[in-house]
XYZ file of C-alpha atoms in Angstrom:
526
model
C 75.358 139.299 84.761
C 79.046 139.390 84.404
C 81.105 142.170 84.390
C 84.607 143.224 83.319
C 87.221 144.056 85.395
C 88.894 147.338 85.667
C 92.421 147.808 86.043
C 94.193 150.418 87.191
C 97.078 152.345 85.028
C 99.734 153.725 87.734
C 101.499 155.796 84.966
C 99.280 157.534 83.908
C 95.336 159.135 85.897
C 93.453 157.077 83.706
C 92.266 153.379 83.086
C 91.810 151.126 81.059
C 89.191 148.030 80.741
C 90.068 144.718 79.586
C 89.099 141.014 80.802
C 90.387 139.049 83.488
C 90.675 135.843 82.800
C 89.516 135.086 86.377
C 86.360 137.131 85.879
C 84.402 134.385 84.396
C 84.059 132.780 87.350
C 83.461 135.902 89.624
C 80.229 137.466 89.038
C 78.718 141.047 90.074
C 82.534 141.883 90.734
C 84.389 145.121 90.152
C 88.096 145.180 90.269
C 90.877 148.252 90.460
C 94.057 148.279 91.888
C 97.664 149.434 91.442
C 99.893 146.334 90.480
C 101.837 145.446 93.000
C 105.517 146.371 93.179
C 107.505 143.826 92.650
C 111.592 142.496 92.297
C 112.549 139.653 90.274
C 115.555 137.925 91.106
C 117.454 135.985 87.963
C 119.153 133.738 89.817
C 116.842 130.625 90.978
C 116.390 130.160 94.674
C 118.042 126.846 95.690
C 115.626 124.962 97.586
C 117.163 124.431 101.392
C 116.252 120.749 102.731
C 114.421 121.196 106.347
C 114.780 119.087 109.368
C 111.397 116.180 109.739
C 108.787 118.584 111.818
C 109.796 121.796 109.655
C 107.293 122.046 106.907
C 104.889 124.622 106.450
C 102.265 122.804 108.445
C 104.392 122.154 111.415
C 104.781 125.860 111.527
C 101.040 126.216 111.819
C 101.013 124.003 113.983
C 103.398 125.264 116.019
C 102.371 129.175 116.067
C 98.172 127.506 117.067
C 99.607 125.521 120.031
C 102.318 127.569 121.352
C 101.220 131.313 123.660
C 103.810 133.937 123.747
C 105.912 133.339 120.517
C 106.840 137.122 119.996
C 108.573 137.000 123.673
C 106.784 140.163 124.814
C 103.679 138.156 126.725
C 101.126 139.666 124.356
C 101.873 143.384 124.587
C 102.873 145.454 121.888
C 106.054 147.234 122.068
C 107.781 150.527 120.076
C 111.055 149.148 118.798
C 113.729 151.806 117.751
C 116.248 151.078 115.305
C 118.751 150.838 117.771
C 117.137 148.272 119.830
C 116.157 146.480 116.233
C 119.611 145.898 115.246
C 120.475 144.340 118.785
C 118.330 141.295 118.150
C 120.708 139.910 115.376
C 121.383 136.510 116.191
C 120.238 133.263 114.849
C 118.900 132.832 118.747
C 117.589 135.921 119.176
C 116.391 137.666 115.322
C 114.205 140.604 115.144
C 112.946 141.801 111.546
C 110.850 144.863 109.696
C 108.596 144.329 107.677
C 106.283 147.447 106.104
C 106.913 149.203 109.762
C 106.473 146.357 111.961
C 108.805 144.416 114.024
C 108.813 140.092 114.266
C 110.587 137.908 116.457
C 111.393 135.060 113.822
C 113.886 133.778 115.565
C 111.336 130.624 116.510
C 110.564 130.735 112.455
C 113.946 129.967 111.506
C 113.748 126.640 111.639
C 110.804 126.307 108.931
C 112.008 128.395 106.738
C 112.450 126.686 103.007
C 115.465 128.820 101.697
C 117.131 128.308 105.005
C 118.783 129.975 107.647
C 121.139 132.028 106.231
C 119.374 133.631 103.785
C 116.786 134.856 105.945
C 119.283 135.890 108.540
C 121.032 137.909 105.342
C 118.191 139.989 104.526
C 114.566 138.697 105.647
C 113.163 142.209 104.925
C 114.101 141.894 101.773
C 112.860 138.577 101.084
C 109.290 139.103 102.431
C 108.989 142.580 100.689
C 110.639 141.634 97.149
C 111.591 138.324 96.472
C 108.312 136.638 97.923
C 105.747 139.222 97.653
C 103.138 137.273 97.655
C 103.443 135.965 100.758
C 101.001 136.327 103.219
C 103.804 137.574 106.081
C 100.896 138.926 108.609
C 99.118 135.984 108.728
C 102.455 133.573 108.860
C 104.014 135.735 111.412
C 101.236 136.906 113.377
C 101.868 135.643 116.683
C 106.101 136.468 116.078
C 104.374 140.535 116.030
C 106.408 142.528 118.562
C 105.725 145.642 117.934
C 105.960 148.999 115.999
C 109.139 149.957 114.589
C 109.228 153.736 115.397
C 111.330 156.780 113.771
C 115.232 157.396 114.798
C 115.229 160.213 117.066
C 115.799 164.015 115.118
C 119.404 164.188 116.886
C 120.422 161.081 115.512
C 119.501 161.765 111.818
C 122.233 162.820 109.285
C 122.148 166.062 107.755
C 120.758 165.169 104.646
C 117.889 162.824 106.458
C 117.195 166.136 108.454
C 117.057 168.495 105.384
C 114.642 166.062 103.890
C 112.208 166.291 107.043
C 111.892 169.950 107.047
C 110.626 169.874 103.716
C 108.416 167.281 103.780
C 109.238 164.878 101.388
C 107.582 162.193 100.063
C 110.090 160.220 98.503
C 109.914 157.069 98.736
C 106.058 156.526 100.114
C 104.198 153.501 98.967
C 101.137 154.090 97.784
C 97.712 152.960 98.515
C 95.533 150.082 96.447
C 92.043 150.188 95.660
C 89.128 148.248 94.339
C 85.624 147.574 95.298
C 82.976 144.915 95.146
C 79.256 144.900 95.077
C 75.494 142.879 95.187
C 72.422 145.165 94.493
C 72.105 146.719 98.085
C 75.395 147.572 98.307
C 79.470 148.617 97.129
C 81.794 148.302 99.174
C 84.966 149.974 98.659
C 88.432 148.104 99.366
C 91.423 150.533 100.168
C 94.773 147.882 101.047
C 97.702 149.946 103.184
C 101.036 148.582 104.596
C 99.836 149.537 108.010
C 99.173 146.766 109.594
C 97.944 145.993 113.212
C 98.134 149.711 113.883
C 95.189 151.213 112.018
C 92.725 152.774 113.640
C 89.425 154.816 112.707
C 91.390 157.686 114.103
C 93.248 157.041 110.913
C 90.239 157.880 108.455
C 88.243 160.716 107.257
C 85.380 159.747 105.008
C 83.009 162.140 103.787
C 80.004 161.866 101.255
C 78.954 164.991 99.836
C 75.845 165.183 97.705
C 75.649 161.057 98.330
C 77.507 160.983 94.785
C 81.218 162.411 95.925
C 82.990 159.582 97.994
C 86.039 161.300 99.758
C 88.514 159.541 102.311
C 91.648 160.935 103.656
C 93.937 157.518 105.524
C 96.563 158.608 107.906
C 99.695 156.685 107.484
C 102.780 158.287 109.987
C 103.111 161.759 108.622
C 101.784 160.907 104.906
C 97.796 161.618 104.205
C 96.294 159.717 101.056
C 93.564 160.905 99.461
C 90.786 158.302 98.164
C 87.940 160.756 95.450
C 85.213 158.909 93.730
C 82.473 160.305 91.834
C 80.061 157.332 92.452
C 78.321 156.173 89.378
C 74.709 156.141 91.174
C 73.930 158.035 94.397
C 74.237 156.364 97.846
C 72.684 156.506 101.058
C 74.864 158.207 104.107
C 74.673 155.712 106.374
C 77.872 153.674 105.635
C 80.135 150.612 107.826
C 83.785 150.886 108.276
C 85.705 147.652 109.315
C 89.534 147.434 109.392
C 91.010 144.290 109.126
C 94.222 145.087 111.294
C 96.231 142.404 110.467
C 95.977 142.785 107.183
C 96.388 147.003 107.030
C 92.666 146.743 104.568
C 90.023 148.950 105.180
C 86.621 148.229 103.549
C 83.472 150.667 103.339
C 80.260 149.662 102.630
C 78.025 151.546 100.942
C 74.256 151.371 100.597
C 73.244 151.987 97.199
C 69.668 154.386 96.804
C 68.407 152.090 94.407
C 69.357 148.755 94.590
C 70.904 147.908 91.793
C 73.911 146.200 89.822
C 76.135 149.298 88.744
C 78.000 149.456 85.623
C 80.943 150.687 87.338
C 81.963 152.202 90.337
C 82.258 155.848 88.991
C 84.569 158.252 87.714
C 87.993 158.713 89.221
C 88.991 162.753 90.062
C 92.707 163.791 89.704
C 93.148 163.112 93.356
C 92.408 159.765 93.691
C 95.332 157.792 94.885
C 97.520 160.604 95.545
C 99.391 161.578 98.934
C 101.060 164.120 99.855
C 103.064 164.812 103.480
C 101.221 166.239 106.346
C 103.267 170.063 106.449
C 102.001 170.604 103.289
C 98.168 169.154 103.087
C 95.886 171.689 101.696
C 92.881 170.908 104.102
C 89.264 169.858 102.802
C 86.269 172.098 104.734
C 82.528 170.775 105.282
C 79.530 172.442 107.324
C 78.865 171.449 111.629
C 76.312 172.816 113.167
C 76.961 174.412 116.781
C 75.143 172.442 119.392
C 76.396 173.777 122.738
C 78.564 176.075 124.221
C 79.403 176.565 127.697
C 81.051 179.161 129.531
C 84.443 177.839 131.626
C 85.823 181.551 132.735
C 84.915 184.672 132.376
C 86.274 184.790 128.866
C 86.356 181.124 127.906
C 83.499 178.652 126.577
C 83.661 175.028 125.742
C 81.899 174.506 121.997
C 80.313 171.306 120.847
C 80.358 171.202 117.018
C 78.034 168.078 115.468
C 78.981 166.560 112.114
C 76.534 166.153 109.639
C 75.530 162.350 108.390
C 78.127 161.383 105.886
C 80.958 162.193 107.965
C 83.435 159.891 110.167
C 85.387 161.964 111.574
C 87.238 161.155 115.324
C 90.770 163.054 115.668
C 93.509 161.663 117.759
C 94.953 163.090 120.824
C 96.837 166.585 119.890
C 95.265 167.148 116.443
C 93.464 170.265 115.876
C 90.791 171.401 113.206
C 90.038 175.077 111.967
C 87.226 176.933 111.858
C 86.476 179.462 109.097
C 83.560 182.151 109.255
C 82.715 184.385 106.576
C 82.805 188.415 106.879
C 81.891 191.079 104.311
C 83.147 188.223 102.068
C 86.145 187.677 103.246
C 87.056 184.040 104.879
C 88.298 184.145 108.669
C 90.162 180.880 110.031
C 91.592 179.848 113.309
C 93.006 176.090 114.737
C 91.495 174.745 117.689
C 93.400 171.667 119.401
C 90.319 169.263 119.871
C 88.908 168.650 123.768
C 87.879 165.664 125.918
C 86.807 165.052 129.590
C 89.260 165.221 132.130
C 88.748 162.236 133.961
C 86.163 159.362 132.778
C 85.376 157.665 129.769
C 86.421 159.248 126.517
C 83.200 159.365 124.082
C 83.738 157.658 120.975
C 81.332 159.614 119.484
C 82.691 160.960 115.951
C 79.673 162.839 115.555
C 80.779 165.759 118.106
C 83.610 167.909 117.918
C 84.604 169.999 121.165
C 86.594 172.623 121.385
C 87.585 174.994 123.823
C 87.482 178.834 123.046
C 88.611 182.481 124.421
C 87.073 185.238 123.545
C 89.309 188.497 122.240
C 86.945 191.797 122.464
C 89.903 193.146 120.527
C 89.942 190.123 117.942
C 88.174 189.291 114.367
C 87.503 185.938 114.638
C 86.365 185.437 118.255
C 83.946 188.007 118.446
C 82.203 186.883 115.339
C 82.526 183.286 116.561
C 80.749 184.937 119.755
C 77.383 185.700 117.585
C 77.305 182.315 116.392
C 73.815 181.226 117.437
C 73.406 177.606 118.857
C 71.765 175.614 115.803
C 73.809 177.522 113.197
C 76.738 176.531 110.941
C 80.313 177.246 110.545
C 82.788 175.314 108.423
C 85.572 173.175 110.116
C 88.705 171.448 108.347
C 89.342 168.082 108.523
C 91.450 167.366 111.311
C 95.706 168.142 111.371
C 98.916 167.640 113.147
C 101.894 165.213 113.829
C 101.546 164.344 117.800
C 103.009 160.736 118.257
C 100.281 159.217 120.605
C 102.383 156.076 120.423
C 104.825 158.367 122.811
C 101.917 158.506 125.601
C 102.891 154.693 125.614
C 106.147 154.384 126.482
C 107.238 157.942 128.557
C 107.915 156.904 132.203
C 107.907 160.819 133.060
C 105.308 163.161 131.782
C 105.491 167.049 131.780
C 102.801 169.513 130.830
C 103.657 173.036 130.213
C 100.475 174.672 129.206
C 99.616 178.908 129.113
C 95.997 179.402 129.117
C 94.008 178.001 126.326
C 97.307 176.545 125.569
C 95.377 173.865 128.070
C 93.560 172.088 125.346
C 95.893 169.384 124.299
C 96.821 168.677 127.315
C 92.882 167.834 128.321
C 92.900 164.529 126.602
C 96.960 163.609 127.082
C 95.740 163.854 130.664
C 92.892 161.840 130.622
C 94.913 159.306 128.381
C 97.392 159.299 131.427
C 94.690 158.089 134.406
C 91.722 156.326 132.292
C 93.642 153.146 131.398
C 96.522 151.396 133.205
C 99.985 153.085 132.309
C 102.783 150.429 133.559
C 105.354 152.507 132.454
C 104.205 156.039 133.681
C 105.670 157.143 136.750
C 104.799 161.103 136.829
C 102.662 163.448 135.222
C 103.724 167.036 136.015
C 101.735 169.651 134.781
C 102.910 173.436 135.091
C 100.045 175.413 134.261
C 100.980 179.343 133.621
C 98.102 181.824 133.599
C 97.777 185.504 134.336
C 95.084 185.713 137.326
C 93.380 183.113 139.812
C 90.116 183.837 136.967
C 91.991 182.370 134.047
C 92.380 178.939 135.624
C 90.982 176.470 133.621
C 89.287 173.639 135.433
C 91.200 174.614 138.596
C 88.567 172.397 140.855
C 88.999 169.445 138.334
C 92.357 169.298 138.443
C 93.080 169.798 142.511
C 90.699 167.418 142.777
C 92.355 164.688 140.324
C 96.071 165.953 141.883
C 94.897 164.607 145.483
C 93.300 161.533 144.086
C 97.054 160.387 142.362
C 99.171 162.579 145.144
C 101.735 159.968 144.285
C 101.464 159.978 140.768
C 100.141 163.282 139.123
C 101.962 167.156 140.045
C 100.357 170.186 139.500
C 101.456 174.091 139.628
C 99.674 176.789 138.707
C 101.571 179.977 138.153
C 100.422 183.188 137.889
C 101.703 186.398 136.532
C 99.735 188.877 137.706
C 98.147 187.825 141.170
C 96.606 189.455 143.785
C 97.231 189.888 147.489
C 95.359 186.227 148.000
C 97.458 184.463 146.634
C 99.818 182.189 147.677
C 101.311 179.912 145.201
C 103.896 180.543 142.475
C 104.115 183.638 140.971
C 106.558 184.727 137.920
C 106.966 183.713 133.841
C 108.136 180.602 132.455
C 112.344 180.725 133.112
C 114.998 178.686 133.656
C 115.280 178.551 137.448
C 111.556 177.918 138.058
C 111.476 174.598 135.408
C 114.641 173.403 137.127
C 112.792 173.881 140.736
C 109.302 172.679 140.223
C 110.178 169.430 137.850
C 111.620 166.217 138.623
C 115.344 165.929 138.138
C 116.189 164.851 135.357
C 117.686 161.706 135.151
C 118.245 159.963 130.569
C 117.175 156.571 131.783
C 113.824 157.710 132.561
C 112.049 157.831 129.231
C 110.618 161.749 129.751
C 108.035 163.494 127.290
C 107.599 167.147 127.595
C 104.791 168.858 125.679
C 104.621 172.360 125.586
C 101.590 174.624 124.079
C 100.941 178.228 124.466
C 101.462 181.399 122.820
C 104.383 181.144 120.024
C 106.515 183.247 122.097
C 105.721 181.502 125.503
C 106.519 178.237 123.484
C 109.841 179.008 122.398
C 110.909 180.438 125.681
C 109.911 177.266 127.391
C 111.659 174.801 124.916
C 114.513 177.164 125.229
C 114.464 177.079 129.048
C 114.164 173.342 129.096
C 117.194 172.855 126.063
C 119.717 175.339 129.342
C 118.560 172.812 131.581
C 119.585 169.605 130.197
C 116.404 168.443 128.419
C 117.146 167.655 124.449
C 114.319 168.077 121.636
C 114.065 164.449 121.193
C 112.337 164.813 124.631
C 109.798 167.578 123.662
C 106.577 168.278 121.178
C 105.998 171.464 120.807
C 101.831 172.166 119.687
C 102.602 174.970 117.249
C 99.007 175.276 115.060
């Protein structure tokens, strides 16, 4: 059986059908996708002649038999603009290309319009005047990195205005289309994100095994893929990414196995984005599974997704939980947990979080009665913390007030479970009010002696008693500028702060009188 294919209308919500003329020889195939964007140039290209050993094969050739063609020995790097703009010579050329960064300067050579016009503009030419071609799988071993965002004090005023209010001017957006046999459909989503994508970068969620829902998170832009699937499927579903190319593809298994007639209906919010500050976020039902008591007053909760759900948030994302009294909704952020030290489960079925009690609160006590097997509903996951950072800081500081501990759980763990070249220090400066509020106190003395060299810890405490005999006092000034490193701008240094609003502020404050800029901090403010 053939079918028609189904194109997609990006003026306007709907589509239309009409025949492909490839379609005849493509059968049990569904199509639908946003044309492609492209520029049109009216004056002919003049063809360039190459040098003998030049051509288009030689250059396969070349990049199969030759290691280390980027220049960075197979690791990939986070290029700033700056540092982009420095490799502009015919012997050393660096380009952009949809985010990342390629040494062509090797590619020169081969290239048919020549030299110069590549050197002119070869962003241009990849993403405009030759579309079509396949740049991530001609330049994949030129790949040196990720090209990653101007820092905020070096933005214009206008750039910075636009920032703060979250536009999204100027955001490509997503392609989709699908293909299926009679046991399955999978579903074809095509991003500019190549090499970087990650599962941490989708939500998918099935709901009633007709409503297909993915959320793809692409720097501080979530799109939103909705499908009301023509037949029900099963939840039991395979993501693969195909890196290189920035495609994700989900298969499906149909309940009845069967050719559809189409994929579905399309809702409103299919293929729409919007920026991160201002994402309305989707709720579903976990089930609590655990919960174990840390301090007197806090308890670690695991949360388990239901089938239908991937799910795994990145390092400093939260969620929030609502509960429902006297019919009327209750919601907090948590900043999601991990292990210490060890392995970090990749387990997107369990969500942990890590939770103090308020006797004199509304949502913690109620939280408190939760009974392990029952249900709350959790959002799907939120926030802007560049993980890339973790990658390239040489000095670390962690500023953390009680619960205010959370995201700093997994940026530690980040720090010691894989080899960090460029990390020198981690400092952590954990403020609390009594010896009973310290959070995995035997933990982390015990990781502190195991990297003396390497990883600093304080505890400070505001109200302690005649035992102790460590720091005492409130984050200020003179106490930052004592217990951390000096400070020295050729050190890359991240600093990432997370507490009560107030105690937040104050500490950014603190650390702007004592030489550190906001380029150098995050500040977790759910």
């Amino acid at each position: 059986m053939k079918f028609q294919r189904d194109f997609y209308c990006g003026c306007c919500p709907t589509y239309t059908k009409r025949v492909h003329p490839s379609s005849k020889n493509n059968d049990n195939m569904n199509y639908l996708q946003i044309p492609p964007k492209t520029t049109i140039s009216s004056t002919p290209k003049a063809k360039i002649g190459l040098a003998r050993g030049r051509s288009l094969m030689d250059w396969i050739r070349y990049m199969t038999n030759t290691p280390n063609i980027s220049g960075t020995n197979g690791k990939l790097l986070q290029v700033t603009q700056e540092e982009l703009c420095n490799h502009n010579t015919q012997k050393d050329c660096w380009i952009a290309i949809h985010g990342n960064v390629y040494n062509i300067t090797p590619y020169l050579e081969y290239h048919p319009g020549g030299i110069d016009e590549i050197m002119r503009d070869g962003t241009v030419l990849f993403q405009e005047v030759h579309p079509w071609v396949n740049y991530s799988n001609m330049l994949e071993k030129c790949l040196v990195g990720r090209l990653i965002k101007p820092r905020h004090d070096q933005l214009d005023e206008k750039t910075k205005a636009l920032n703060i209010q979250g536009t999204t001017a100027n955001v490509e957006r997503l392609s989709f289309d699908f293909f299926q046999n009679e046991q399955t459909v999978t579903l074809c989503i095509y991003t500019s994100k190549t090499n970087f994508l990650t599962y941490q970068d989708i939500i998918i969620l099935l709901n009633k095994a007709t409503t297909f829902i993915s959320f793809i998170y692409i720097d501080d832009i979530i799109h939103t893929i909705m499908v009301e699937l023509f037949e029900p499927v099963t939840t039991d579903f395979n993501i693969r990414i195909a890196t290189e190319k920035g495609r994700i593809e989900i298969e499906l298994k149909k309940v009845q196995h069967k050719i559809w007639k189409m994929i579905g209906n399309f809702t409103d919010k299919h293929l729409s984005y919007c920026n991160i500050k201002n994402f309305d976020p989707l709720y579903f039902s976990v089930t609590l599974m655990e919960r174990q008591q840390i301090t007197h007053d806090t308890y670690w909760l695991k949360f388990s997704l239901q089938n239908g759900i991937h799910m795994h948030p990145p390092i400093g994302y939260h969620i929030r939980l609502k509960l429902n009294k006297n019919d009327v909704s209750l919601v907090k952020p948590y900043t999601i947990i991990g292990p210490l030290e060890g392995k970090l489960r990749r387990d997107e079925k369990v969500i942990d979080l890590l939770v103090k009690y308020y006797s004199d609160g509304n949502f913690t006590p109620l939280l408190k009665t939760l009974e392990i097997g029952e249900q709350a509903e959790m959002s799907v996951f939120e926030g802007n913390f560049d993980v890339y950072r973790l990658e390239t800081c040489k000095i670390l500081i962690l500023i953390a007030a009680g619960t205010g501990f959370s995201p700093m759980m997994r940026i530690i763990n980040n720090s010691f479970g894989e080899t960090k070249q460029n990390l020198k220090n981690v400092v952590l400066l954990f403020f609390n009010k009594t010896q009973n509020d310290i959070l995995f106190r035997k933990e982390l003395t015990s990781l502190s002696q195991k990297n003396k060299n390497k990883f600093i810890y304080h505890n400070i405490l505001s109200r302690p008693d005649s035992t102790w005999t460590g720091e005492t006092g409130y984050v200020r000034g003179e106490l930052l500028k004592r217990l951390l490193p000096k400070h020295d701008k050729k050190d890359q240094t991240l600093i990432c702060i997370c507490g009560p609003l107030a105690f937040t502020k104050l500490a950014a404050t603190d650390l702007r009188a004592i030489g550190y800029s906001d380029d150098e901090m995050h500040q977790f403010l759910a």
